[in-house]
Amino acid sequence: MSEGLWDILLLKDASTRTVVSGTALLGLAAGIIGAFAVLRRRSLVGDAIAHASLPGICVAYFVVGDRNFAALLLGALVFGLLGSACIAAIRDYTRIKEDAAIGIVLGSFFGLGIVLSTIIQRQPSGNRAGLDGFLFGKAASMITSDVLTIASVAGFILAIILVFFKEFRLLCFDRQFAAVQGRPVAVMDLLLLALIALCTVAGLPAVGVVLMAALLIIPAAAARFWTENLTLMVALSGGVGVVSAVAGTLASATIAGPANSLSRGLPTGPCIIITASIIFLVSMLLAPQRGMIPDLFRRFSLKRELALQSTLRHALQGAPAPDHRPSLPIDHGIHEAPDQSAPRRETDA
Amino acid sequence: MTSPAAAESFSSTPSAGASSLPPIAVEVHDVTVAYHRKPVLWDIDVCIPAGRLVAIIGPNGAGKSTLIKAILGLVPLASGEIRIFDKPLRKARPLIAYVPQRETVDWDFPVSALDVVLMGRYGRLGWFRRPGKADRQAAMNCLEQVGMAEYAHRQISQLSGGQQQRVFLARALVQEAQLYFMDEPFAGVDAATEKAIVSLLRNIRASGGTVIAVHHDLQTVPEYFDHVLMLNMHLVAAGPMASAFTTDNLNKTYGGRLTLLDQAAEAVRRAASPRA
Amino acid sequence: MHVLAISANDAWTIATAATCAVACGILGCFLVLRRLSLLGDAISHAILPGLAMAFILTASRDVVPMLLGATVVGVLTAGLSAAIHRWGRIPEDAAMGVVFTSLFAVGVIMMAWMPRSLDLDPGCVLYGVLESTSLDTVHIAGIELPRAFTSLLVTLLLAAGFVTLCYKELKLTSFDPALASALGYSVALIHYTFISLVAATAVVSFEAVGSILVIVMLIAPGATAHLLTDRLGRMILLAAGLATLSSVSGYLLAIYLDTSASGMISVVSGAQFALAVFAAPRHGIISKAITRAALSSRIAREDILGMLYRWNERKEVDPAAAPLAGGDIALALRRPIAARMAMRRLAREGLLVSDAAGVHLTRSGIERARGIVRSHRLWETFLANHLGLPLDHLHEPSHRVEHFITREMQSELTTLAPDTDPHGKNIPPHHPAG
């Protein structure tokens, strides 16, 4: 292996170190908040927020002019929350179901974003390069201040989750029960939504609109296979987020594309997502309790056991029924004629 | 294990058996159903005679709906076999009508009551053919039978719970089946609809049909039905009301739940006292 | 004054957009009704690797391999999501999210890997190149047609043909899949045929309008039409009309503002939906609010009439009873403003007069009030005699129900009821005795 490769893998290079720490923090925050999003059936709300935030970025651009990063993110946050409010309103006040509401809001907000960004591009001072970065993300160009932004967002999310862990657990497990207990479920729901939006917006510049949703969903879904315990699942999900972020970033930095391809390396965002998908796939196949392969084995053995019991029963007519079945002193044919209502097993008599 | 053989023998020679014994409508043979790896029905083995109103009762989670769905082939069997009128399910489909629980469909769906009833004819129409005038007439007749003719062109979300249930019943009637499966037909309906459903069930029986219904209200079981099938993951008891619907069997089915057992005792008392 | 100049190219582009919108809109009705809207979203993202794979393998933009590749991936998305949902016991939306984002990531990487000669702007994936579709043409039977328009027209005919041919089957499996399988229809066959058609339509549209507009075109017209009508057939036709309208007006607006056409069409479709949410005749928020307000005002008016009628009864027994003042009534209703408004309206309709001595029913007011009190007491009787409710539990439910008892119900209740209610009060007849 060449020197250069080792430099990257051992994080000797300062810029690699910056990018890796940025994506890792993002993976952690997204994994943790994503666990709640998935359990609360809010998986695709992150997707909708990510798409809906685009016009916010454009509007902020109109207002504050050149790339003021904080202002762009604030605009994105406002429109992201506005979009999710629209989804909730459509779901609650019309006959349209949530899935269609998500699709409509996501698409038309994003359309508005495209309309606005095209107008920005036509302006003499316009520079759409910054906006295009939000569509697919440019993790490789992350600088220290970006990492600090992500770090503070991640710290904030972590703090809120730690403080309100009990409430979020109740919210995800049984919203109605929580409401009956007098918990302010609407407020908690809103807080969860705000955290999802915050995390999504913070991640947009790094992984882009479409793949930000993936970072929320996939680690949580992978963690779900391994445990039935919420605390453990949240921790695992955060862990999967960090691992896929680090591995994906390093992969994108080290694997070179073919010589004549468009870009030199591979895009970072997709590499992170694909790493996470591989972890998900392995979890789905192999996890001991909920995994597919162990489940297949159990199904097979259940079938075999049933067949065995049935054979035994037929063979041992007259002997007591197998263990799972207390002997039932009832007639099993339901006929009025006396000969038909005779017990079907001698044991029943 | 003599009954299945006996059942087969007499239903294969209908001319001999018809005089004294009712034919078998449904034959459930050693059926086990499992969701994932948790069995919800263990080893059900029962024959249900034709021409009777049969109630399936049992506590929540006893597998009542699952039994119906298993018979209809809507959930896979882990083991066992089911025969309907001594045929495999695939061949018996035209003889069967199914009334699902009301919550299973989206009542905002843009169809009228008549459209929903017409769906009952789709089975006999087969692929691609559209319902014709005769089907429309049959559907209107069935709406008439359940007292819903004037609501034929209402969108279904504008009907009350009882009216929706009647539309479902009309949809089952229009199938002109011999065997009706109903999943809690009395759940959440008004008194008038309950009466209408009961008389409908009796009409079905009078014309030789069989009804198998999941039922919740123990008080009305003996009044509305002839046979009972008591279920709590296992089959606890099955038979004519008088012999199977006993306090002892109810005890076994519901396992010591006080309020329910009080209800049951009351119901048994009422079943025992002769009624006009 | 800005004049819109529409060139022949623009006309072709509008035709392309409208064809695409109608094809998506027709199929989209069933996506909305089957609660599969997100599958439309998922498929339109997930077909990217299929397209990229076809690009790489054939090194060309040939339509057939692209269509095949993307349709396969689209159907795979549906199948994989369902499998993960069922086998992995992961919520459906999360399962879908996992599948389509992963496939999209694979697609983006494949595009990065692509030789430079097959330049494909990643932005186009999201918002398409609608404006330039009219430049790429094919000759069919001597006529020069835009390639995208031709393939979209074929797709539209396929979609319309499928929906017409399988209308009954689609309706049944969308409404009640359990009944469909009980009747012997193969729900899975219909589902996957439908999904592959959606995927194929998404692929063909995707090239012209990008993945985001595909989502909007699939979902928005159907959802808007669902708010506007209660019949499936009408809903489909309406969706097709709305789709045409939004693509034409969206495109013209885009020319006017000199901006992205597919973005503008999405915005117009969204606005159309928002308009329907508020202003739909029966299911809109405004009309629902009006209905609710009208109902509560009717209830207030009927309560006042009933109150005055009961006071008249009391006066017959006790002639010294003080007359009811407007203030008393407003207080008794607990909603003073609504009560004042209701009294004003009753006075305008000539049902009551209000003077210095108090408020009184007119002749026609007495007529109307009698019906209401009759309903109330009939219902009380029914509750007491048939449901065995105790006397002190009768008033409240009857007070709620009295406003909804029709003439037919009254006459049905009459056959069950005597002349007095359980409290011993007279049940007033339809017409004044005598």
CSV table of C-alpha atoms in Angstrom, one decimal, chain C residues 184-325:
chain,number,residue,atom,x,y,z
C,184,GLY,CA,-60.3,-15.6,-6.1
C,185,TYR,CA,-58.6,-12.6,-7.6
C,186,SER,CA,-54.8,-12.6,-7.4
C,187,VAL,CA,-54.2,-9.4,-5.4
C,188,ALA,CA,-50.4,-9.7,-5.9
C,189,LEU,CA,-50.7,-10.0,-9.7
C,190,ILE,CA,-52.8,-6.8,-9.9
C,191,HIS,CA,-50.5,-5.1,-7.5
C,192,TYR,CA,-47.3,-5.9,-9.3
C,193,THR,CA,-48.7,-5.2,-12.8
C,194,PHE,CA,-49.8,-1.8,-11.5
C,195,ILE,CA,-46.5,-1.1,-9.8
C,196,SER,CA,-44.5,-2.0,-13.0
C,197,LEU,CA,-46.7,0.3,-15.0
C,198,VAL,CA,-46.1,3.1,-12.4
C,199,ALA,CA,-42.3,2.3,-12.6
C,200,ALA,CA,-42.4,2.4,-16.4
C,201,THR,CA,-44.3,5.7,-16.4
C,202,ALA,CA,-41.9,7.1,-13.8
C,203,VAL,CA,-38.9,6.2,-16.0
C,204,VAL,CA,-40.3,7.7,-19.1
C,205,SER,CA,-41.4,10.8,-17.3
C,206,PHE,CA,-38.2,11.0,-15.3
C,207,GLU,CA,-36.1,11.7,-18.4
C,208,ALA,CA,-38.2,14.7,-19.3
C,209,VAL,CA,-39.2,16.2,-16.0
C,210,GLY,CA,-36.9,14.8,-13.3
C,211,SER,CA,-37.7,12.7,-10.2
C,212,ILE,CA,-39.3,15.5,-8.1
C,213,LEU,CA,-41.8,16.5,-10.7
C,214,VAL,CA,-42.6,12.8,-11.2
C,215,ILE,CA,-43.6,12.6,-7.5
C,216,VAL,CA,-45.8,15.6,-7.7
C,217,MET,CA,-47.4,14.5,-11.0
C,218,LEU,CA,-48.1,11.1,-9.6
C,219,ILE,CA,-49.6,12.2,-6.3
C,220,ALA,CA,-51.0,15.8,-6.5
C,221,PRO,CA,-53.7,15.5,-9.2
C,222,GLY,CA,-55.1,12.3,-7.7
C,223,ALA,CA,-55.1,13.7,-4.1
C,224,THR,CA,-56.7,17.0,-5.4
C,225,ALA,CA,-59.4,15.1,-7.3
C,226,HIS,CA,-60.0,12.9,-4.2
C,227,LEU,CA,-61.0,16.1,-2.3
C,228,LEU,CA,-63.3,17.2,-5.1
C,229,THR,CA,-65.4,14.2,-5.8
C,230,ASP,CA,-66.9,11.0,-4.3
C,231,ARG,CA,-66.9,8.8,-7.4
C,232,LEU,CA,-63.9,6.9,-8.6
C,233,GLY,CA,-64.6,7.3,-12.3
C,234,ARG,CA,-65.0,11.1,-11.9
C,235,MET,CA,-61.9,11.2,-9.7
C,236,ILE,CA,-59.8,9.7,-12.5
C,237,LEU,CA,-61.1,12.1,-15.2
C,238,LEU,CA,-60.8,15.1,-12.9
C,239,ALA,CA,-57.2,14.1,-12.1
C,240,ALA,CA,-56.4,14.0,-15.8
C,241,GLY,CA,-58.0,17.4,-16.2
C,242,LEU,CA,-56.1,18.9,-13.2
C,243,ALA,CA,-52.9,17.4,-14.5
C,244,THR,CA,-53.3,19.1,-17.9
C,245,LEU,CA,-54.3,22.4,-16.3
C,246,SER,CA,-51.3,22.5,-14.0
C,247,SER,CA,-48.8,21.6,-16.7
C,248,VAL,CA,-50.1,24.1,-19.1
C,249,SER,CA,-50.4,27.0,-16.6
C,250,GLY,CA,-47.1,26.0,-14.9
C,251,TYR,CA,-45.2,26.1,-18.1
C,252,LEU,CA,-46.7,29.4,-19.1
C,253,LEU,CA,-45.8,30.9,-15.7
C,254,ALA,CA,-42.3,29.6,-16.0
C,255,ILE,CA,-41.9,31.3,-19.4
C,256,TYR,CA,-43.3,34.5,-17.9
C,257,LEU,CA,-40.9,34.4,-14.9
C,258,ASP,CA,-38.1,32.9,-17.0
C,259,THR,CA,-37.5,30.1,-14.6
C,260,SER,CA,-37.5,26.3,-14.4
C,261,ALA,CA,-40.6,24.8,-16.0
C,262,SER,CA,-40.7,21.5,-14.0
C,263,GLY,CA,-40.2,23.5,-10.8
C,264,MET,CA,-43.1,25.8,-11.7
C,265,ILE,CA,-45.4,22.9,-12.6
C,266,SER,CA,-44.7,21.3,-9.2
C,267,VAL,CA,-45.5,24.6,-7.5
C,268,VAL,CA,-48.8,25.0,-9.5
C,269,SER,CA,-49.8,21.4,-8.7
C,270,GLY,CA,-49.1,22.1,-5.0
C,271,ALA,CA,-51.1,25.3,-5.2
C,272,GLN,CA,-54.0,23.5,-6.9
C,273,PHE,CA,-54.0,21.0,-4.0
C,274,ALA,CA,-53.8,23.8,-1.4
C,275,LEU,CA,-56.8,25.5,-3.1
C,276,ALA,CA,-58.8,22.3,-3.0
C,277,VAL,CA,-57.9,21.7,0.7
C,278,PHE,CA,-59.5,25.0,1.5
C,279,ALA,CA,-62.2,25.5,-1.1
C,280,ALA,CA,-63.4,21.9,-2.1
C,281,PRO,CA,-67.2,21.9,-2.1
C,282,ARG,CA,-67.8,19.2,0.4
C,283,HIS,CA,-64.5,18.2,1.9
C,284,GLY,CA,-62.8,21.6,1.9
C,285,ILE,CA,-61.8,23.2,5.2
C,286,ILE,CA,-64.0,26.2,4.5
C,287,SER,CA,-67.1,24.3,3.6
C,288,LYS,CA,-66.6,22.1,6.6
C,289,ALA,CA,-66.3,25.1,8.9
C,290,ILE,CA,-69.4,26.6,7.3
C,291,THR,CA,-71.4,23.4,7.8
C,292,ARG,CA,-70.3,23.2,11.4
C,293,ALA,CA,-71.2,26.9,12.0
C,294,ALA,CA,-74.6,26.4,10.4
C,295,LEU,CA,-75.3,23.4,12.5
C,296,SER,CA,-74.4,25.0,15.7
C,297,SER,CA,-76.5,28.1,14.9
C,298,ARG,CA,-79.5,25.8,14.0
C,299,ILE,CA,-79.0,24.0,17.4
C,300,ALA,CA,-79.0,27.4,19.2
C,301,ARG,CA,-82.2,28.5,17.4
C,302,GLU,CA,-83.9,25.2,18.2
C,303,ASP,CA,-82.8,25.3,21.8
C,304,ILE,CA,-84.3,28.8,22.1
C,305,LEU,CA,-87.6,27.7,20.5
C,306,GLY,CA,-87.8,24.7,22.8
C,307,MET,CA,-87.1,26.9,25.9
C,308,LEU,CA,-89.9,29.3,25.0
C,309,TYR,CA,-92.3,26.4,24.3
C,310,ARG,CA,-91.6,24.9,27.7
C,311,TRP,CA,-92.1,28.3,29.3
C,312,ASN,CA,-95.5,28.5,27.6
C,313,GLU,CA,-96.4,25.2,29.1
C,314,ARG,CA,-95.4,26.4,32.5
C,315,LYS,CA,-97.5,29.5,32.1
C,316,GLU,CA,-100.6,27.5,31.5
C,317,VAL,CA,-100.1,25.9,34.9
C,318,ASP,CA,-98.8,29.0,36.7
C,319,PRO,CA,-100.1,32.2,35.0
C,320,ALA,CA,-97.9,34.3,37.2
C,321,ALA,CA,-94.7,33.0,35.8
C,322,ALA,CA,-92.4,35.8,34.8
C,323,PRO,CA,-91.8,36.1,31.1
C,324,LEU,CA,-88.4,35.2,29.7
C,325,ALA,CA,-86.2,38.2,28.8
